Structures are given as structure tokens and as C-alpha cells.
Amino acid sequence: MRYLPISLNLDKKQVLFAGGDKDASAKVRLLAKTKAYITVLAPSLNADLQHYHQQGRITWHEASINTENLMPLLQDCTLFYAATGDKKLDAELARCAQSHAKLINAVDQQQCSDFITPALVNHSPLTIAISTEGAAPVLARILKAKIESLLPKHIGRLAKLAGNLRPAVDTHLQHGQKRHFWQWFFTQNIHHGKTAPVNAEKLLQDFKQSANTKGGFYYLPLENIADKNALAKLRDADKIYYHDDDTNPHPDLPELIDMARREAEFFPHQLPCIDAIKQVQKHGHRLLVLAPYKHLVHLMNLSEQAKLPLHYQGKNTQFTLTINDEAQLQLLNWTMLKTSNHMVEIHLPRHLFPQLQAKLLQYDINIPLYIIADNQLSASKSVTCHHAPANAQAILLDCTQNQHQQSHHASKFSQEFAHAQNCR
């Protein structure tokens, strides 16, 4: 990234333009929406700039555009635009201004500029800047139009309403709760156009009674980071633990981490400990773990010890769970299996199978599920789990056979598994 997007406070700041034609007026039209003091150096003004001058919005310094006339005007200048339409002259003026103006822009000449002006979606106080760093300005304009079409017309008024509510929110909520409040507030109102004044006390009471004040423990497997719905949790997380495979690191992990909130706490090459999980619910934090599937059982054990459900993020995936005892089995009532549609292969002792069937029925688990009891694959029969919901596609592969039969039916199982996944 060559250019850092920032928002400048231009209230009562001096902005100087060299040029009185279309290059200058395109920029003045944007700057006139701020409270900056705008001066234009030019021998004449086009109709657009004449309009701003007649309104008193800009100060016109009527003179030839040269370095001699420019120098006195650069005093206390925050932004300077060289916008004469003559590239050679603009470059000369930009060089002249280097030691005086704080930030300089020569129109369409990045090599002479400290900054470039992005395409803006303006619903003040909400503004969205779109920049291609000068590489594809037409693409930026296309994206601007697309974003405009997606935003509700009242979005600016809603942002102003939020600004009016901030003092009450800052007074009554702790730092960790504020962001969750605003997420809850905008989710409730962004599509409904409710921008009239509201009772802040009643609003805060409604929030505290909602589920948004509670913490959460989330897991996103690195094998499935392309899932867009799962990435929403990444942007919402307060604490992010990420642990990659040292021998085969995931190439997209650095880019994925960049999508998270900059204010989040990051724990590179770590998995959370039990104390970290317990703190999640106490402080209303949202903790996300990014790690390969092989760490899932460990995270399930942490979830059990902390008595905090582990929410599995991601869809259309396949992995294996090994259940060794009844305590681990109890975690299968967990949101992971309730809300996902991944392919799951469960290995567990034979005596736990009735309890698993009961859980599938109790929680109406709706996923493609294969269960192997005692790790035995064989062919005497493949029995449908009649006590599980019909749509769970749960198959018990049972009975013991000789080695040849086991090998044959292991292959058959793999084929069935692949076919079921393709049918999804």
C-alpha cells in the first residue's frame, strides 16, 4: 500500500489552488463541502468557480500563475493543488511549494504529489473513500456508483443520530461494551429508516437485556477461510489467536489477519489457555481462534472446561472428530453441529453410539454425518441410524470382518462420502 487513507480536519485551514479552469473546479467542488478557507490563484475563473466566488465561498487572487505570485500565498497553507491543466507548469509549481505547503497535489501527476484525492461517497457525516492509488480511476468511479446504490438514503441521518447518542453511551458503558452496542444499534436500525430522536436510557436498557452483551468463543479452521459468512466474525473479534502449521504455513493467513479490526488484540502462533476462555464471558469479549482442524478437539476440551460453547465458523467442509468419552460427546449439542453443513466423520467407542443418536434427535442436527463405531469398517451391513432425524444422513458402519473385507469397505465408505459431498 503506497497511500494511507486518512481523514483530514480542514476546519479553518488554508487550501490554495493554482488554476481557474476545470481541473481546479473539480477539486474546489469537493473542498467547498468542508469548512476550509479556499483561495484560487488564476487570471480568470470558469463559470463554476465564478459561482463559488460570488457566493463568497472562495477567495480569488486575480493574477498570472507563476512562482512569483504563488510564493506569498503559500503562507500557512495546509493543502496546495497545482491544477492549471498544464502538466509542465503544475510540476514546476509543485516543486516550488515543497518547502512551504504541508501537502501538495499536482493533478494527474503522482510523482509530483504527496497525496491523491479518492472517489468519495458522501453522506455526511458518513464518507466512504475509494482509491486505486491512481492505477484505475474509472474503476473507482464504478465502485462509487455501486456503493451509492447499496446504501439506504437515510444512512447519513442515522450516523448523525449515533453522534448525538455517543455522550450517553460513553458515560454508561464500559469500553469493551461500546463497540458491541453500536453494532447492535446499527443492525437494528440501518434498514428501517428510524432516525428520529430516541430515548438513550431506554435504548441502553434494551441493549443490556439483549444477547449482545455476552462474550463468545469462535473457531474458524484455516482450511476453510474462504467462507465469507465466517469472516464476519473475524471483523467482530476482540481477541484473535492464530496458530498455523509450521511445516506447511497457509499462504493467505497474513492477508486474512489484515481483515480484522486494527483495535483487536492479536496472539500470533498461540492457542488460548483455559483462563483466556473464562475471561471471555466475564468481560463480554469475543474470542476467535484461527487454526488447522487438528486443533479442534483441544478447543472442544477448553470449551467444556470453561462451560462456554465453541461456535464453529465455516461451511461446506469435511473433517473428522474423535470422541473418546461421554464428556466430549456432550459437546456435540454445540452450535458447531447445529448451524453448519459440513461433512463430519465421527469416531467413537461403540457404547457411546446410543447417546449420540439421542443427541442428534434432540438437537435436530441437519448435516451430512458419518459415524464409525470402534473404528471398524465392514460389510456385513450398512445400517441407517433410524433414531436420528431423517435429514441427518447418519450412517453407522458396524460389524467386524477380516482384513480383506475391511479394506474393501473402507474404500466403499470413501466413495459414499465423496458422493454425498458432491451431492451437496
CSV table of C-alpha atoms in Angstrom, one decimal, residues 4-378:
chain,number,residue,atom,x,y,z
A,4,LEU,CA,-2.5,5.7,3.6
A,5,PRO,CA,-6.2,6.6,3.6
A,6,ILE,CA,-6.8,9.3,6.3
A,7,SER,CA,-9.4,11.9,7.1
A,8,LEU,CA,-8.1,15.5,7.5
A,9,ASN,CA,-9.8,18.1,9.7
A,10,LEU,CA,-9.9,21.1,7.4
A,11,ASP,CA,-11.9,23.4,9.6
A,12,LYS,CA,-10.4,26.9,9.2
A,13,LYS,CA,-7.4,25.6,7.3
A,14,GLN,CA,-5.9,27.3,4.3
A,15,VAL,CA,-6.3,25.5,1.0
A,16,LEU,CA,-4.7,27.0,-2.1
A,17,PHE,CA,-5.5,26.3,-5.8
A,18,ALA,CA,-3.4,27.4,-8.8
A,19,GLY,CA,-5.7,27.3,-11.8
A,20,GLY,CA,-9.1,28.7,-12.7
A,21,ASP,CA,-10.5,26.1,-15.1
A,22,LYS,CA,-12.0,22.6,-15.0
A,23,ASP,CA,-9.1,20.9,-13.2
A,24,ALA,CA,-9.3,23.3,-10.4
A,25,SER,CA,-13.1,23.5,-10.2
A,26,ALA,CA,-13.4,19.7,-9.9
A,27,LYS,CA,-11.4,19.8,-6.7
A,28,VAL,CA,-12.9,23.0,-5.4
A,29,ARG,CA,-16.3,21.5,-5.7
A,30,LEU,CA,-15.3,18.8,-3.3
A,31,LEU,CA,-13.3,21.1,-0.9
A,32,ALA,CA,-16.2,23.5,-0.7
A,33,LYS,CA,-18.2,21.0,1.3
A,34,THR,CA,-15.7,21.4,4.1
A,35,LYS,CA,-15.0,24.5,6.3
A,36,ALA,CA,-11.6,25.2,4.8
A,37,TYR,CA,-10.6,28.7,3.6
A,38,ILE,CA,-10.1,28.3,-0.1
A,39,THR,CA,-8.0,30.7,-2.2
A,40,VAL,CA,-7.7,30.4,-6.0
A,41,LEU,CA,-4.8,31.9,-7.9
A,42,ALA,CA,-5.8,32.5,-11.6
A,43,PRO,CA,-6.1,35.3,-14.1
A,44,SER,CA,-9.7,34.2,-14.8
A,45,LEU,CA,-12.3,31.8,-13.5
A,46,ASN,CA,-14.6,29.4,-15.3
A,47,ALA,CA,-18.4,29.6,-14.7
A,48,ASP,CA,-18.3,27.1,-11.9
A,49,LEU,CA,-15.6,28.9,-9.9
A,50,GLN,CA,-17.2,32.2,-10.6
A,51,HIS,CA,-20.3,30.8,-8.9
A,52,TYR,CA,-18.3,29.9,-5.7
A,53,HIS,CA,-16.6,33.3,-5.8
A,54,GLN,CA,-19.9,35.2,-6.0
A,55,GLN,CA,-21.3,33.1,-3.1
A,56,GLY,CA,-18.2,34.1,-1.0
A,57,ARG,CA,-17.1,30.5,-0.7
A,58,ILE,CA,-13.7,31.1,-2.3
A,59,THR,CA,-11.2,33.9,-2.4
A,60,TRP,CA,-10.0,34.8,-5.9
A,61,HIS,CA,-6.5,36.2,-6.2
A,62,GLU,CA,-6.6,37.6,-9.7
A,63,ALA,CA,-3.1,37.3,-11.2
A,64,SER,CA,-1.0,35.3,-13.6
A,65,ILE,CA,0.0,31.8,-12.4
A,66,ASN,CA,3.7,31.8,-11.8
A,67,THR,CA,6.1,31.1,-8.9
A,68,GLU,CA,6.5,34.8,-8.0
A,69,ASN,CA,2.7,35.2,-7.5
A,70,LEU,CA,2.4,31.8,-5.8
A,71,MET,CA,5.0,32.2,-3.0
A,72,PRO,CA,3.2,34.8,-0.9
A,73,LEU,CA,0.0,32.8,-0.9
A,74,LEU,CA,1.7,29.6,0.4
A,75,GLN,CA,2.0,31.0,4.0
A,76,ASP,CA,0.2,28.7,6.5
A,77,CYS,CA,-1.1,26.6,3.6
A,78,THR,CA,-2.3,23.1,4.6
A,79,LEU,CA,-3.1,21.8,1.1
A,80,PHE,CA,-1.9,23.1,-2.3
A,81,TYR,CA,-3.4,21.9,-5.6
A,82,ALA,CA,-1.5,22.6,-8.8
A,83,ALA,CA,-4.4,22.4,-11.2
A,84,THR,CA,-3.7,24.7,-14.2
A,85,GLY,CA,-4.2,22.0,-16.9
A,86,ASP,CA,-0.6,22.4,-18.0
A,87,LYS,CA,1.4,19.4,-16.6
A,88,LYS,CA,4.7,21.1,-17.0
A,89,LEU,CA,3.6,24.2,-15.1
A,90,ASP,CA,1.9,22.1,-12.5
A,91,ALA,CA,5.1,20.1,-11.8
A,92,GLU,CA,7.1,23.4,-11.5
A,93,LEU,CA,4.5,24.9,-9.1
A,94,ALA,CA,4.6,21.7,-7.0
A,95,ARG,CA,8.3,21.8,-6.7
A,96,CYS,CA,8.2,25.4,-5.7
A,97,ALA,CA,5.6,24.7,-3.0
A,98,GLN,CA,7.6,21.8,-1.4
A,99,SER,CA,9.2,23.8,1.3
A,100,HIS,CA,6.0,25.8,2.2
A,101,ALA,CA,2.8,23.8,1.9
A,102,LYS,CA,2.2,20.8,4.1
A,103,LEU,CA,0.6,18.6,1.5
A,104,ILE,CA,0.8,19.0,-2.3
A,105,ASN,CA,-1.2,17.6,-5.2
A,106,ALA,CA,-0.3,18.1,-8.8
A,107,VAL,CA,-3.4,17.0,-10.8
A,108,ASP,CA,-2.8,13.6,-12.6
A,109,GLN,CA,0.9,13.6,-11.7
A,110,GLN,CA,1.5,11.2,-8.8
A,111,GLN,CA,5.3,11.6,-9.0
A,112,CYS,CA,4.9,15.3,-8.0
A,113,SER,CA,2.2,14.7,-5.4
A,114,ASP,CA,2.1,14.0,-1.6
A,115,PHE,CA,-1.5,12.8,-1.8
A,116,ILE,CA,-4.2,11.9,-4.3
A,117,THR,CA,-7.9,12.5,-4.0
A,118,PRO,CA,-10.1,9.4,-3.8
A,119,ALA,CA,-13.5,8.9,-5.2
A,120,LEU,CA,-15.9,9.7,-2.4
A,121,VAL,CA,-19.4,8.5,-1.4
A,122,ASN,CA,-20.6,11.4,0.8
A,123,HIS,CA,-23.5,11.0,3.2
A,124,SER,CA,-22.0,13.3,5.8
A,125,PRO,CA,-21.0,12.6,8.5
A,126,LEU,CA,-20.6,9.2,6.7
A,127,THR,CA,-18.0,9.3,4.0
A,128,ILE,CA,-16.5,6.4,2.1
A,129,ALA,CA,-13.3,6.8,0.2
A,130,ILE,CA,-12.4,4.6,-2.8
A,131,SER,CA,-8.9,4.7,-4.1
A,132,THR,CA,-7.0,2.6,-6.7
A,133,GLU,CA,-3.8,4.6,-5.9
A,134,GLY,CA,-4.1,6.2,-9.3
A,135,ALA,CA,-3.9,2.9,-11.2
A,136,ALA,CA,-7.6,2.7,-12.3
A,137,PRO,CA,-9.7,5.9,-11.5
A,138,VAL,CA,-12.5,4.7,-13.7
A,139,LEU,CA,-12.8,1.5,-11.6
A,140,ALA,CA,-13.0,3.7,-8.5
A,141,ARG,CA,-15.9,5.7,-10.0
A,142,ILE,CA,-17.7,2.5,-11.0
A,143,LEU,CA,-17.4,1.2,-7.4
A,144,LYS,CA,-18.6,4.5,-6.1
A,145,ALA,CA,-21.8,4.2,-8.1
A,146,LYS,CA,-22.2,0.6,-6.9
A,147,ILE,CA,-21.8,1.5,-3.3
A,148,GLU,CA,-24.2,4.5,-3.6
A,149,SER,CA,-26.9,2.1,-4.9
A,150,LEU,CA,-26.5,-0.2,-1.9
A,151,LEU,CA,-26.7,2.4,0.9
A,152,PRO,CA,-30.0,3.4,2.4
A,153,LYS,CA,-30.9,7.1,1.7
A,154,HIS,CA,-31.2,7.8,5.4
A,155,ILE,CA,-27.7,6.5,6.3
A,156,GLY,CA,-26.3,10.0,6.9
A,157,ARG,CA,-29.1,10.9,9.3
A,158,LEU,CA,-28.6,7.6,11.1
A,159,ALA,CA,-24.9,8.5,11.5
A,160,LYS,CA,-25.9,11.9,13.0
A,161,LEU,CA,-28.3,10.2,15.4
A,162,ALA,CA,-25.4,8.0,16.6
A,163,GLY,CA,-23.3,11.0,17.1
A,164,ASN,CA,-26.0,12.5,19.4
A,165,LEU,CA,-26.1,9.3,21.4
A,166,ARG,CA,-22.4,8.9,21.9
A,167,PRO,CA,-22.2,11.0,25.2
A,168,ALA,CA,-24.7,8.8,26.9
A,169,VAL,CA,-23.1,5.6,25.6
A,170,ASP,CA,-19.6,6.7,26.7
A,171,THR,CA,-21.0,7.5,30.2
A,172,HIS,CA,-22.9,4.3,30.8
A,173,LEU,CA,-21.0,1.5,29.0
A,174,GLN,CA,-17.5,0.2,29.6
A,175,HIS,CA,-15.0,0.4,26.8
A,176,GLY,CA,-15.4,-3.3,25.8
A,177,GLN,CA,-19.2,-3.0,25.5
A,178,LYS,CA,-19.4,0.2,23.4
A,179,ARG,CA,-18.5,-1.4,20.1
A,180,HIS,CA,-21.0,-4.2,20.7
A,181,PHE,CA,-23.6,-1.6,21.5
A,182,TRP,CA,-23.0,0.2,18.2
A,183,GLN,CA,-23.1,-3.0,16.2
A,184,TRP,CA,-26.4,-3.9,17.8
A,185,PHE,CA,-27.8,-0.4,17.3
A,186,PHE,CA,-26.9,-0.2,13.6
A,187,THR,CA,-28.1,-3.7,13.0
A,188,GLN,CA,-31.5,-2.8,14.5
A,189,ASN,CA,-31.9,0.5,12.5
A,190,ILE,CA,-29.8,0.5,9.3
A,191,HIS,CA,-32.6,-0.8,7.1
A,192,HIS,CA,-35.6,0.8,8.8
A,193,GLY,CA,-35.0,4.5,8.5
A,194,LYS,CA,-35.6,5.1,12.2
A,195,THR,CA,-33.6,8.3,12.5
A,196,ALA,CA,-35.9,10.3,14.9
A,197,PRO,CA,-34.6,11.2,18.3
A,198,VAL,CA,-34.6,8.3,20.7
A,199,ASN,CA,-34.6,7.8,24.5
A,200,ALA,CA,-30.9,7.0,25.2
A,201,GLU,CA,-31.7,5.5,28.6
A,202,LYS,CA,-34.4,3.1,27.2
A,203,LEU,CA,-32.1,2.2,24.3
A,204,LEU,CA,-29.2,1.3,26.6
A,205,GLN,CA,-31.6,-0.8,28.8
A,206,ASP,CA,-32.8,-2.7,25.7
A,207,PHE,CA,-29.2,-3.4,24.8
A,208,LYS,CA,-28.2,-4.7,28.2
A,209,GLN,CA,-31.1,-7.2,28.1
A,210,SER,CA,-30.0,-8.5,24.7
A,211,ALA,CA,-27.6,-11.3,24.0
A,212,ASN,CA,-25.1,-8.8,22.5
A,213,THR,CA,-23.6,-8.1,26.0
A,214,LYS,CA,-22.4,-11.7,26.3
A,215,GLY,CA,-19.0,-12.9,25.1
A,216,GLY,CA,-18.4,-15.7,22.6
A,217,PHE,CA,-15.8,-18.3,21.7
A,218,TYR,CA,-15.4,-18.9,17.9
A,219,TYR,CA,-13.3,-21.2,15.8
A,220,LEU,CA,-12.5,-20.7,12.1
A,221,PRO,CA,-10.4,-23.5,10.6
A,222,LEU,CA,-7.6,-22.3,8.3
A,223,GLU,CA,-8.7,-25.0,5.8
A,224,ASN,CA,-12.0,-23.0,5.3
A,225,ILE,CA,-11.1,-19.3,5.5
A,226,ALA,CA,-12.7,-18.5,2.2
A,227,ASP,CA,-16.2,-18.6,3.7
A,228,LYS,CA,-17.5,-15.0,3.6
A,229,ASN,CA,-20.0,-15.5,6.4
A,230,ALA,CA,-17.3,-16.8,8.7
A,231,LEU,CA,-15.1,-13.8,8.0
A,232,ALA,CA,-17.7,-11.6,9.6
A,233,LYS,CA,-16.7,-13.0,13.0
A,234,LEU,CA,-13.1,-12.1,12.2
A,235,ARG,CA,-14.0,-8.4,11.8
A,236,ASP,CA,-16.1,-8.6,15.0
A,237,ALA,CA,-13.5,-10.3,17.3
A,238,ASP,CA,-11.9,-8.6,20.3
A,239,LYS,CA,-9.1,-11.2,20.7
A,240,ILE,CA,-7.7,-13.2,17.8
A,241,TYR,CA,-5.5,-16.3,18.3
A,242,TYR,CA,-3.9,-17.7,15.2
A,243,HIS,CA,-1.8,-20.8,15.0
A,244,ASP,CA,-0.5,-22.1,11.7
A,245,ASP,CA,1.2,-25.3,10.7
A,246,ASP,CA,4.9,-24.6,10.8
A,247,THR,CA,5.8,-27.1,8.2
A,248,ASN,CA,3.2,-26.0,5.7
A,249,PRO,CA,2.0,-22.4,6.5
A,250,HIS,CA,-1.2,-21.2,5.0
A,251,PRO,CA,-0.3,-18.6,2.3
A,252,ASP,CA,-3.4,-16.5,2.9
A,253,LEU,CA,-3.2,-16.1,6.6
A,254,PRO,CA,-1.3,-12.7,6.6
A,255,GLU,CA,-4.0,-11.3,4.3
A,256,LEU,CA,-6.7,-12.7,6.5
A,257,ILE,CA,-5.3,-11.1,9.6
A,258,ASP,CA,-5.3,-7.8,7.8
A,259,MET,CA,-9.1,-8.0,7.5
A,260,ALA,CA,-9.5,-8.0,11.3
A,261,ARG,CA,-10.1,-4.8,13.3
A,262,ARG,CA,-6.9,-2.9,14.0
A,263,GLU,CA,-8.0,-2.4,17.6
A,264,ALA,CA,-8.3,-6.2,18.3
A,265,GLU,CA,-5.7,-7.9,20.4
A,266,PHE,CA,-3.6,-10.4,18.4
A,267,PHE,CA,-1.9,-13.5,19.7
A,268,PRO,CA,0.4,-14.9,16.9
A,269,HIS,CA,1.4,-18.6,16.9
A,270,GLN,CA,-0.8,-19.3,20.0
A,271,LEU,CA,-3.9,-21.1,21.1
A,272,PRO,CA,-5.9,-19.8,24.0
A,273,CYS,CA,-5.5,-21.2,27.5
A,274,ILE,CA,-8.4,-22.0,29.8
A,275,ASP,CA,-8.0,-18.7,31.7
A,276,ALA,CA,-8.3,-16.7,28.5
A,277,ILE,CA,-11.6,-18.6,27.6
A,278,LYS,CA,-13.0,-17.9,31.1
A,279,GLN,CA,-12.3,-14.2,30.8
A,280,VAL,CA,-14.3,-14.1,27.6
A,281,GLN,CA,-17.7,-14.3,29.2
A,282,LYS,CA,-16.7,-12.3,32.3
A,283,HIS,CA,-15.8,-9.2,30.2
A,284,GLY,CA,-18.2,-9.7,27.2
A,285,HIS,CA,-15.3,-10.3,24.8
A,286,ARG,CA,-15.5,-12.2,21.5
A,287,LEU,CA,-12.5,-14.5,21.1
A,288,LEU,CA,-11.7,-16.1,17.7
A,289,VAL,CA,-9.2,-18.9,17.0
A,290,LEU,CA,-7.8,-19.4,13.6
A,291,ALA,CA,-6.0,-22.8,13.4
A,292,PRO,CA,-6.0,-26.1,11.4
A,293,TYR,CA,-8.6,-28.7,12.0
A,294,LYS,CA,-6.2,-30.8,14.1
A,295,HIS,CA,-6.7,-28.4,17.0
A,296,LEU,CA,-10.4,-28.7,17.1
A,297,VAL,CA,-10.6,-31.4,19.8
A,298,HIS,CA,-8.3,-29.4,22.0
A,299,LEU,CA,-10.6,-26.3,21.6
A,300,MET,CA,-13.6,-28.5,22.4
A,301,ASN,CA,-12.0,-29.6,25.6
A,302,LEU,CA,-11.3,-25.9,26.5
A,303,SER,CA,-15.0,-25.2,25.8
A,304,GLU,CA,-16.1,-27.9,28.1
A,305,GLN,CA,-13.8,-26.9,30.9
A,306,ALA,CA,-14.8,-23.2,30.7
A,307,LYS,CA,-18.6,-24.0,30.2
A,308,LEU,CA,-18.6,-21.7,27.2
A,309,PRO,CA,-19.9,-23.1,23.9
A,310,LEU,CA,-17.5,-23.2,21.0
A,311,HIS,CA,-19.1,-21.7,17.8
A,312,TYR,CA,-17.7,-23.3,14.7
A,313,GLN,CA,-17.5,-20.9,11.7
A,314,GLY,CA,-17.4,-22.1,8.2
A,315,LYS,CA,-19.5,-24.3,5.8
A,316,ASN,CA,-19.1,-26.9,3.1
A,317,THR,CA,-16.1,-28.5,4.7
A,318,GLN,CA,-15.1,-32.0,5.8
A,319,PHE,CA,-13.3,-33.1,8.9
A,320,THR,CA,-13.0,-35.9,11.4
A,321,LEU,CA,-13.9,-35.8,15.1
A,322,THR,CA,-12.6,-38.4,17.6
A,323,ILE,CA,-14.8,-38.8,20.7
A,324,ASN,CA,-13.1,-40.7,23.5
A,325,ASP,CA,-15.5,-40.3,26.4
A,326,GLU,CA,-19.0,-39.2,27.3
A,327,ALA,CA,-17.8,-35.7,28.4
A,328,GLN,CA,-16.6,-35.0,24.9
A,329,LEU,CA,-19.8,-36.3,23.4
A,330,GLN,CA,-21.8,-33.8,25.4
A,331,LEU,CA,-20.2,-31.0,23.4
A,332,LEU,CA,-22.0,-32.2,20.3
A,333,ASN,CA,-25.0,-30.2,21.3
A,334,TRP,CA,-22.9,-27.3,20.5
A,335,THR,CA,-23.6,-24.6,17.8
A,336,MET,CA,-21.0,-26.0,15.5
A,337,LEU,CA,-23.1,-29.0,14.5
A,338,LYS,CA,-26.4,-27.2,14.7
A,339,THR,CA,-25.7,-24.4,12.3
A,340,SER,CA,-23.1,-25.8,9.9
A,341,ASN,CA,-23.5,-28.0,6.8
A,342,HIS,CA,-20.0,-29.6,6.7
A,343,MET,CA,-19.2,-33.2,6.2
A,344,VAL,CA,-18.4,-34.8,9.6
A,345,GLU,CA,-16.8,-38.2,10.2
A,346,ILE,CA,-17.2,-39.2,13.9
A,347,HIS,CA,-15.1,-41.9,15.5
A,348,LEU,CA,-16.3,-43.0,18.9
A,349,PRO,CA,-16.5,-46.1,21.2
A,350,ARG,CA,-19.4,-48.4,20.4
A,351,HIS,CA,-21.0,-48.0,23.8
A,352,LEU,CA,-21.5,-44.2,23.2
A,353,PHE,CA,-23.5,-44.6,20.0
A,354,PRO,CA,-27.0,-44.6,21.6
A,355,GLN,CA,-26.2,-41.3,23.4
A,356,LEU,CA,-25.0,-39.8,20.1
A,357,GLN,CA,-28.3,-40.9,18.4
A,358,ALA,CA,-30.3,-39.3,21.1
A,359,LYS,CA,-28.3,-36.0,20.8
A,360,LEU,CA,-28.9,-36.0,17.0
A,361,LEU,CA,-32.6,-36.3,17.5
A,362,GLN,CA,-32.8,-33.9,20.5
A,363,TYR,CA,-31.0,-31.0,18.7
A,364,ASP,CA,-32.3,-31.8,15.2
A,365,ILE,CA,-28.8,-31.8,13.7
A,366,ASN,CA,-29.1,-31.2,10.0
A,367,ILE,CA,-25.7,-32.1,8.4
A,368,PRO,CA,-24.3,-34.9,6.3
A,369,LEU,CA,-22.8,-37.1,9.1
A,370,TYR,CA,-20.9,-40.4,9.0
A,371,ILE,CA,-20.3,-42.3,12.2
A,372,ILE,CA,-17.7,-45.1,12.7
A,373,ALA,CA,-18.1,-47.1,15.9
A,374,ASP,CA,-14.9,-48.5,17.3
A,375,ASN,CA,-13.1,-47.6,14.1
A,376,GLN,CA,-14.4,-50.7,12.4
A,377,LEU,CA,-15.3,-50.6,8.8
A,378,SER,CA,-17.0,-53.7,7.4
